[in-house]
């Protein structure tokens, strides 16, 4: 059967429906062709394929550990430096924020009043020692006289008691000298620990009170 005979056998009313069906069939075949072409694309080009990967030999080494966080820093020791004697601050021997070692000088208190007190204590000690030596000499003299009966027993006991009390007075005067020396040494205020100094609370020229005025925090 030729084409002309086939056209004659088809009813004229069915021709538009057959043409639409043919067009739909052609459109449905196009996506399938596109998938076949994409599947057959060369590797490494658009649409898929193997991706190149760089490889390196395995090695063993230390890796740094970093922890990022917000926190507070607390020193191992904190000391509030205060004077142990009252007096006038004559000089400041550090700067705020300075690193200091234990024993470094921080402040100096005017030592003149304490030097005078030490001189007085030493003079008193010398006087007491002289009196003690005189009392002991008299006690020895009257002790020898007492053996011969030249002096009364009561008088001998009195001289011996005076010699003992003078010796105790000399010991007390020596302790007073040591106390004055210690007070004078407190005029040099040193750092009790090693660390960093904070804000200077007192400047030179101010009068401070013993065990009360805060000078600086280390």
PDB file of C-alpha atoms in Angstrom:
ATOM      1  CA  UNK A   1       0.000   0.000   0.000  1.00  0.00           C
ATOM      2  CA  UNK A   2       1.450   3.391  -1.002  1.00  0.00           C
ATOM      3  CA  UNK A   3       1.204   6.645   0.903  1.00  0.00           C
ATOM      4  CA  UNK A   4      -1.635   7.933  -1.184  1.00  0.00           C
ATOM      5  CA  UNK A   5      -3.736   4.835  -0.493  1.00  0.00           C
ATOM      6  CA  UNK A   6      -2.962   5.118   3.282  1.00  0.00           C
ATOM      7  CA  UNK A   7      -4.068   8.744   3.373  1.00  0.00           C
ATOM      8  CA  UNK A   8      -7.296   7.845   1.696  1.00  0.00           C
ATOM      9  CA  UNK A   9      -8.025   5.096   4.233  1.00  0.00           C
ATOM     10  CA  UNK A  10      -7.513   7.500   7.223  1.00  0.00           C
ATOM     11  CA  UNK A  11     -10.560   9.510   8.076  1.00  0.00           C
ATOM     12  CA  UNK A  12      -9.973  13.238   7.596  1.00  0.00           C
ATOM     13  CA  UNK A  13     -11.166  13.958  11.185  1.00  0.00           C
ATOM     14  CA  UNK A  14      -8.339  11.850  12.686  1.00  0.00           C
ATOM     15  CA  UNK A  15      -5.450  13.613  10.983  1.00  0.00           C
ATOM     16  CA  UNK A  16      -4.959  16.398  13.607  1.00  0.00           C
ATOM     17  CA  UNK A  17      -4.881  13.835  16.474  1.00  0.00           C
ATOM     18  CA  UNK A  18      -2.298  11.690  14.712  1.00  0.00           C
ATOM     19  CA  UNK A  19      -0.033  14.651  14.062  1.00  0.00           C
ATOM     20  CA  UNK A  20      -0.143  15.708  17.749  1.00  0.00           C
ATOM     21  CA  UNK A  21       0.661  12.183  18.873  1.00  0.00           C
ATOM     22  CA  UNK A  22       3.692  12.075  16.589  1.00  0.00           C
ATOM     23  CA  UNK A  23       4.970  15.368  18.006  1.00  0.00           C
ATOM     24  CA  UNK A  24       4.672  14.055  21.585  1.00  0.00           C
ATOM     25  CA  UNK A  25       6.584  10.938  20.717  1.00  0.00           C
ATOM     26  CA  UNK A  26       9.490  12.969  19.296  1.00  0.00           C
ATOM     27  CA  UNK A  27       9.688  15.194  22.396  1.00  0.00           C
ATOM     28  CA  UNK A  28       9.738  12.194  24.731  1.00  0.00           C
ATOM     29  CA  UNK A  29      12.775  10.783  22.924  1.00  0.00           C
ATOM     30  CA  UNK A  30      14.936  13.941  23.353  1.00  0.00           C
ATOM     31  CA  UNK A  31      15.680  13.617  27.159  1.00  0.00           C
ATOM     32  CA  UNK A  32      16.690  10.022  26.706  1.00  0.00           C
ATOM     33  CA  UNK A  33      19.225  11.022  24.070  1.00  0.00           C
ATOM     34  CA  UNK A  34      20.595  13.761  26.376  1.00  0.00           C
ATOM     35  CA  UNK A  35      21.118  11.230  29.214  1.00  0.00           C
ATOM     36  CA  UNK A  36      23.015   8.888  26.936  1.00  0.00           C
ATOM     37  CA  UNK A  37      25.309  11.685  25.810  1.00  0.00           C
ATOM     38  CA  UNK A  38      25.958  12.809  29.415  1.00  0.00           C
ATOM     39  CA  UNK A  39      26.705   9.244  30.485  1.00  0.00           C
ATOM     40  CA  UNK A  40      29.241   8.845  27.750  1.00  0.00           C
ATOM     41  CA  UNK A  41      31.105  12.089  28.560  1.00  0.00           C
ATOM     42  CA  UNK A  42      34.850  11.891  29.128  1.00  0.00           C
ATOM     43  CA  UNK A  43      36.112  11.723  32.781  1.00  0.00           C
ATOM     44  CA  UNK A  44      37.205  15.006  34.296  1.00  0.00           C
ATOM     45  CA  UNK A  45      34.892  17.094  32.124  1.00  0.00           C
ATOM     46  CA  UNK A  46      31.496  18.523  32.870  1.00  0.00           C
ATOM     47  CA  UNK A  47      28.918  16.040  34.059  1.00  0.00           C
ATOM     48  CA  UNK A  48      30.919  13.679  36.308  1.00  0.00           C
ATOM     49  CA  UNK A  49      33.913  11.390  36.240  1.00  0.00           C
ATOM     50  CA  UNK A  50      36.947  10.850  38.474  1.00  0.00           C
ATOM     51  CA  UNK A  51      38.334  13.804  40.521  1.00  0.00           C
ATOM     52  CA  UNK A  52      42.146  14.114  40.828  1.00  0.00           C
ATOM     53  CA  UNK A  53      43.457  13.715  44.410  1.00  0.00           C
ATOM     54  CA  UNK A  54      46.934  14.743  45.673  1.00  0.00           C
ATOM     55  CA  UNK A  55      48.604  12.201  47.973  1.00  0.00           C
ATOM     56  CA  UNK A  56      51.484  12.690  50.475  1.00  0.00           C
ATOM     57  CA  UNK A  57      53.548  10.248  52.555  1.00  0.00           C
ATOM     58  CA  UNK A  58      52.434   9.679  56.162  1.00  0.00           C
ATOM     59  CA  UNK A  59      54.780  11.232  58.776  1.00  0.00           C
ATOM     60  CA  UNK A  60      54.730  11.397  62.598  1.00  0.00           C
ATOM     61  CA  UNK A  61      55.299  14.789  64.265  1.00  0.00           C
ATOM     62  CA  UNK A  62      54.074  16.949  67.136  1.00  0.00           C
ATOM     63  CA  UNK A  63      51.027  19.074  66.505  1.00  0.00           C
ATOM     64  CA  UNK A  64      50.363  22.321  68.436  1.00  0.00           C
ATOM     65  CA  UNK A  65      47.368  22.281  70.734  1.00  0.00           C
ATOM     66  CA  UNK A  66      45.486  25.563  70.953  1.00  0.00           C
ATOM     67  CA  UNK A  67      42.495  26.126  73.192  1.00  0.00           C
ATOM     68  CA  UNK A  68      40.625  29.351  72.576  1.00  0.00           C
ATOM     69  CA  UNK A  69      38.501  30.387  75.518  1.00  0.00           C
ATOM     70  CA  UNK A  70      37.666  33.345  77.733  1.00  0.00           C
ATOM     71  CA  UNK A  71      38.982  33.117  81.298  1.00  0.00           C
ATOM     72  CA  UNK A  72      40.585  34.935  84.210  1.00  0.00           C
ATOM     73  CA  UNK A  73      44.293  34.878  85.066  1.00  0.00           C
ATOM     74  CA  UNK A  74      45.026  34.329  88.757  1.00  0.00           C
ATOM     75  CA  UNK A  75      48.586  34.808  90.091  1.00  0.00           C
ATOM     76  CA  UNK A  76      50.145  32.090  92.214  1.00  0.00           C
ATOM     77  CA  UNK A  77      50.741  34.589  95.044  1.00  0.00           C
ATOM     78  CA  UNK A  78      49.614  38.147  95.760  1.00  0.00           C
ATOM     79  CA  UNK A  79      51.011  40.372  98.530  1.00  0.00           C
ATOM     80  CA  UNK A  80      49.741  43.762  99.614  1.00  0.00           C
ATOM     81  CA  UNK A  81      52.871  45.612 100.737  1.00  0.00           C
ATOM     82  CA  UNK A  82      52.406  47.727 103.886  1.00  0.00           C
ATOM     83  CA  UNK A  83      54.979  49.543 106.044  1.00  0.00           C
ATOM     84  CA  UNK A  84      55.981  48.066 109.392  1.00  0.00           C
ATOM     85  CA  UNK A  85      56.876  51.464 110.838  1.00  0.00           C
ATOM     86  CA  UNK A  86      55.250  54.871 110.565  1.00  0.00           C
ATOM     87  CA  UNK A  87      57.107  57.638 108.815  1.00  0.00           C
ATOM     88  CA  UNK A  88      57.631  59.804 105.746  1.00  0.00           C
ATOM     89  CA  UNK A  89      58.150  58.113 102.358  1.00  0.00           C
ATOM     90  CA  UNK A  90      61.411  59.606 101.115  1.00  0.00           C
ATOM     91  CA  UNK A  91      61.679  57.807  97.748  1.00  0.00           C
ATOM     92  CA  UNK A  92      60.044  55.218  95.485  1.00  0.00           C
ATOM     93  CA  UNK A  93      62.474  52.735  93.936  1.00  0.00           C
ATOM     94  CA  UNK A  94      60.297  51.067  91.255  1.00  0.00           C
ATOM     95  CA  UNK A  95      57.932  51.799  88.364  1.00  0.00           C
ATOM     96  CA  UNK A  96      54.377  50.587  88.027  1.00  0.00           C
ATOM     97  CA  UNK A  97      54.216  47.237  86.225  1.00  0.00           C
ATOM     98  CA  UNK A  98      57.910  46.521  86.802  1.00  0.00           C
ATOM     99  CA  UNK A  99      59.135  42.970  87.305  1.00  0.00           C
ATOM    100  CA  UNK A 100      60.806  42.699  90.719  1.00  0.00           C
ATOM    101  CA  UNK A 101      62.577  39.928  92.572  1.00  0.00           C
ATOM    102  CA  UNK A 102      62.260  38.972  96.200  1.00  0.00           C
ATOM    103  CA  UNK A 103      64.341  41.399  98.274  1.00  0.00           C
ATOM    104  CA  UNK A 104      64.331  44.280  95.755  1.00  0.00           C
ATOM    105  CA  UNK A 105      63.860  47.698  97.368  1.00  0.00           C
ATOM    106  CA  UNK A 106      60.439  49.260  96.701  1.00  0.00           C
ATOM    107  CA  UNK A 107      60.187  52.219  99.109  1.00  0.00           C
ATOM    108  CA  UNK A 108      62.423  54.118 101.512  1.00  0.00           C
ATOM    109  CA  UNK A 109      61.117  55.723 104.695  1.00  0.00           C
ATOM    110  CA  UNK A 110      63.001  58.660 106.173  1.00  0.00           C
ATOM    111  CA  UNK A 111      65.421  56.921 108.602  1.00  0.00           C
ATOM    112  CA  UNK A 112      66.501  59.941 110.657  1.00  0.00           C
ATOM    113  CA  UNK A 113      64.080  59.462 113.597  1.00  0.00           C
ATOM    114  CA  UNK A 114      64.991  55.788 113.810  1.00  0.00           C
ATOM    115  CA  UNK A 115      68.709  56.534 113.664  1.00  0.00           C
ATOM    116  CA  UNK A 116      68.278  58.886 116.625  1.00  0.00           C
ATOM    117  CA  UNK A 117      66.370  56.213 118.557  1.00  0.00           C
ATOM    118  CA  UNK A 118      69.113  53.700 117.846  1.00  0.00           C
ATOM    119  CA  UNK A 119      71.807  56.130 119.045  1.00  0.00           C
ATOM    120  CA  UNK A 120      69.872  56.722 122.273  1.00  0.00           C
ATOM    121  CA  UNK A 121      69.492  52.984 122.854  1.00  0.00           C
ATOM    122  CA  UNK A 122      73.191  52.420 122.342  1.00  0.00           C
ATOM    123  CA  UNK A 123      74.061  55.249 124.764  1.00  0.00           C
ATOM    124  CA  UNK A 124      71.718  53.805 127.366  1.00  0.00           C
ATOM    125  CA  UNK A 125      73.320  50.392 126.910  1.00  0.00           C
ATOM    126  CA  UNK A 126      76.790  51.826 127.435  1.00  0.00           C
ATOM    127  CA  UNK A 127      75.648  53.569 130.622  1.00  0.00           C
ATOM    128  CA  UNK A 128      73.985  50.459 132.004  1.00  0.00           C
ATOM    129  CA  UNK A 129      77.030  48.328 131.239  1.00  0.00           C
ATOM    130  CA  UNK A 130      79.255  50.789 133.128  1.00  0.00           C
ATOM    131  CA  UNK A 131      76.914  50.731 136.101  1.00  0.00           C
ATOM    132  CA  UNK A 132      76.780  46.941 136.015  1.00  0.00           C
ATOM    133  CA  UNK A 133      80.561  46.674 135.924  1.00  0.00           C
ATOM    134  CA  UNK A 134      80.841  49.033 138.923  1.00  0.00           C
ATOM    135  CA  UNK A 135      78.215  47.111 140.882  1.00  0.00           C
ATOM    136  CA  UNK A 136      79.937  43.798 140.218  1.00  0.00           C
ATOM    137  CA  UNK A 137      83.279  45.237 141.298  1.00  0.00           C
ATOM    138  CA  UNK A 138      81.803  46.467 144.578  1.00  0.00           C
ATOM    139  CA  UNK A 139      80.106  43.121 145.119  1.00  0.00           C
ATOM    140  CA  UNK A 140      83.435  41.310 144.738  1.00  0.00           C
ATOM    141  CA  UNK A 141      85.176  43.763 147.083  1.00  0.00           C
ATOM    142  CA  UNK A 142      82.559  43.470 149.817  1.00  0.00           C
ATOM    143  CA  UNK A 143      82.436  39.719 149.331  1.00  0.00           C
ATOM    144  CA  UNK A 144      86.120  39.459 150.291  1.00  0.00           C
ATOM    145  CA  UNK A 145      85.529  41.791 153.250  1.00  0.00           C
ATOM    146  CA  UNK A 146      82.561  39.722 154.324  1.00  0.00           C
ATOM    147  CA  UNK A 147      84.750  36.658 154.643  1.00  0.00           C
ATOM    148  CA  UNK A 148      86.859  38.497 157.251  1.00  0.00           C
ATOM    149  CA  UNK A 149      83.789  39.843 159.020  1.00  0.00           C
ATOM    150  CA  UNK A 150      84.623  43.490 158.260  1.00  0.00           C
ATOM    151  CA  UNK A 151      81.126  44.220 156.879  1.00  0.00           C
ATOM    152  CA  UNK A 152      77.711  43.125 157.931  1.00  0.00           C
ATOM    153  CA  UNK A 153      75.981  40.276 156.152  1.00  0.00           C
ATOM    154  CA  UNK A 154      73.023  42.488 155.213  1.00  0.00           C
ATOM    155  CA  UNK A 155      75.300  45.024 153.485  1.00  0.00           C
ATOM    156  CA  UNK A 156      77.033  42.271 151.530  1.00  0.00           C
ATOM    157  CA  UNK A 157      73.694  40.888 150.327  1.00  0.00           C
ATOM    158  CA  UNK A 158      72.657  44.349 149.201  1.00  0.00           C
ATOM    159  CA  UNK A 159      75.735  44.798 146.987  1.00  0.00           C
ATOM    160  CA  UNK A 160      75.315  41.361 145.476  1.00  0.00           C
ATOM    161  CA  UNK A 161      71.647  42.074 144.698  1.00  0.00           C
ATOM    162  CA  UNK A 162      72.628  45.372 143.074  1.00  0.00           C
ATOM    163  CA  UNK A 163      75.165  43.560 140.889  1.00  0.00           C
ATOM    164  CA  UNK A 164      72.551  41.037 139.694  1.00  0.00           C
ATOM    165  CA  UNK A 165      69.971  43.732 138.913  1.00  0.00           C
ATOM    166  CA  UNK A 166      72.553  45.740 136.976  1.00  0.00           C
ATOM    167  CA  UNK A 167      73.314  42.660 134.879  1.00  0.00           C
ATOM    168  CA  UNK A 168      69.606  42.243 134.077  1.00  0.00           C
ATOM    169  CA  UNK A 169      69.443  45.947 133.192  1.00  0.00           C
ATOM    170  CA  UNK A 170      72.297  45.498 130.745  1.00  0.00           C
ATOM    171  CA  UNK A 171      70.439  42.618 129.050  1.00  0.00           C
ATOM    172  CA  UNK A 172      67.331  44.796 128.712  1.00  0.00           C
ATOM    173  CA  UNK A 173      69.401  47.636 127.247  1.00  0.00           C
ATOM    174  CA  UNK A 174      70.917  45.246 124.677  1.00  0.00           C
ATOM    175  CA  UNK A 175      67.410  44.114 123.694  1.00  0.00           C
ATOM    176  CA  UNK A 176      66.407  47.782 123.259  1.00  0.00           C
ATOM    177  CA  UNK A 177      69.345  48.291 120.909  1.00  0.00           C
ATOM    178  CA  UNK A 178      68.350  45.284 118.820  1.00  0.00           C
ATOM    179  CA  UNK A 179      64.767  46.572 118.683  1.00  0.00           C
ATOM    180  CA  UNK A 180      65.969  49.987 117.471  1.00  0.00           C
ATOM    181  CA  UNK A 181      68.103  48.300 114.797  1.00  0.00           C
ATOM    182  CA  UNK A 182      65.095  46.304 113.587  1.00  0.00           C
ATOM    183  CA  UNK A 183      62.938  49.431 113.447  1.00  0.00           C
ATOM    184  CA  UNK A 184      65.620  51.154 111.397  1.00  0.00           C
ATOM    185  CA  UNK A 185      65.798  48.211 108.974  1.00  0.00           C
ATOM    186  CA  UNK A 186      62.040  48.534 108.390  1.00  0.00           C
ATOM    187  CA  UNK A 187      62.688  51.918 106.800  1.00  0.00           C
ATOM    188  CA  UNK A 188      63.821  49.994 103.711  1.00  0.00           C
ATOM    189  CA  UNK A 189      60.691  48.322 102.322  1.00  0.00           C
ATOM    190  CA  UNK A 190      61.547  45.337 100.128  1.00  0.00           C
ATOM    191  CA  UNK A 191      59.477  43.097  97.917  1.00  0.00           C
ATOM    192  CA  UNK A 192      58.437  39.969  99.857  1.00  0.00           C
ATOM    193  CA  UNK A 193      58.039  37.877  96.666  1.00  0.00           C
ATOM    194  CA  UNK A 194      59.111  37.872  93.038  1.00  0.00           C
ATOM    195  CA  UNK A 195      56.496  39.171  90.630  1.00  0.00           C
ATOM    196  CA  UNK A 196      55.073  42.214  88.886  1.00  0.00           C
ATOM    197  CA  UNK A 197      54.205  45.399  90.728  1.00  0.00           C
ATOM    198  CA  UNK A 198      50.749  46.908  90.407  1.00  0.00           C
ATOM    199  CA  UNK A 199      49.568  50.472  90.750  1.00  0.00           C
ATOM    200  CA  UNK A 200      51.578  52.626  93.140  1.00  0.00           C
ATOM    201  CA  UNK A 201      49.181  53.787  95.845  1.00  0.00           C
ATOM    202  CA  UNK A 202      51.538  56.143  97.735  1.00  0.00           C
ATOM    203  CA  UNK A 203      53.991  58.647  96.293  1.00  0.00           C
ATOM    204  CA  UNK A 204      57.105  60.089  97.886  1.00  0.00           C
ATOM    205  CA  UNK A 205      56.368  62.777 100.482  1.00  0.00           C
ATOM    206  CA  UNK A 206      53.369  61.054 102.059  1.00  0.00           C
ATOM    207  CA  UNK A 207      53.310  59.946 105.680  1.00  0.00           C
ATOM    208  CA  UNK A 208      52.355  56.294 106.166  1.00  0.00           C
ATOM    209  CA  UNK A 209      51.084  54.395 109.190  1.00  0.00           C
ATOM    210  CA  UNK A 210      52.608  51.128 110.335  1.00  0.00           C
ATOM    211  CA  UNK A 211      50.678  47.981 109.295  1.00  0.00           C
ATOM    212  CA  UNK A 212      47.849  50.117 107.891  1.00  0.00           C
ATOM    213  CA  UNK A 213      48.724  52.066 104.740  1.00  0.00           C
ATOM    214  CA  UNK A 214      48.777  49.993 101.534  1.00  0.00           C
ATOM    215  CA  UNK A 215      51.710  50.927  99.314  1.00  0.00           C
ATOM    216  CA  UNK A 216      51.552  48.550  96.334  1.00  0.00           C
ATOM    217  CA  UNK A 217      50.404  45.070  95.399  1.00  0.00           C
ATOM    218  CA  UNK A 218      52.939  42.546  94.047  1.00  0.00           C
TER     219      UNK A 218
END
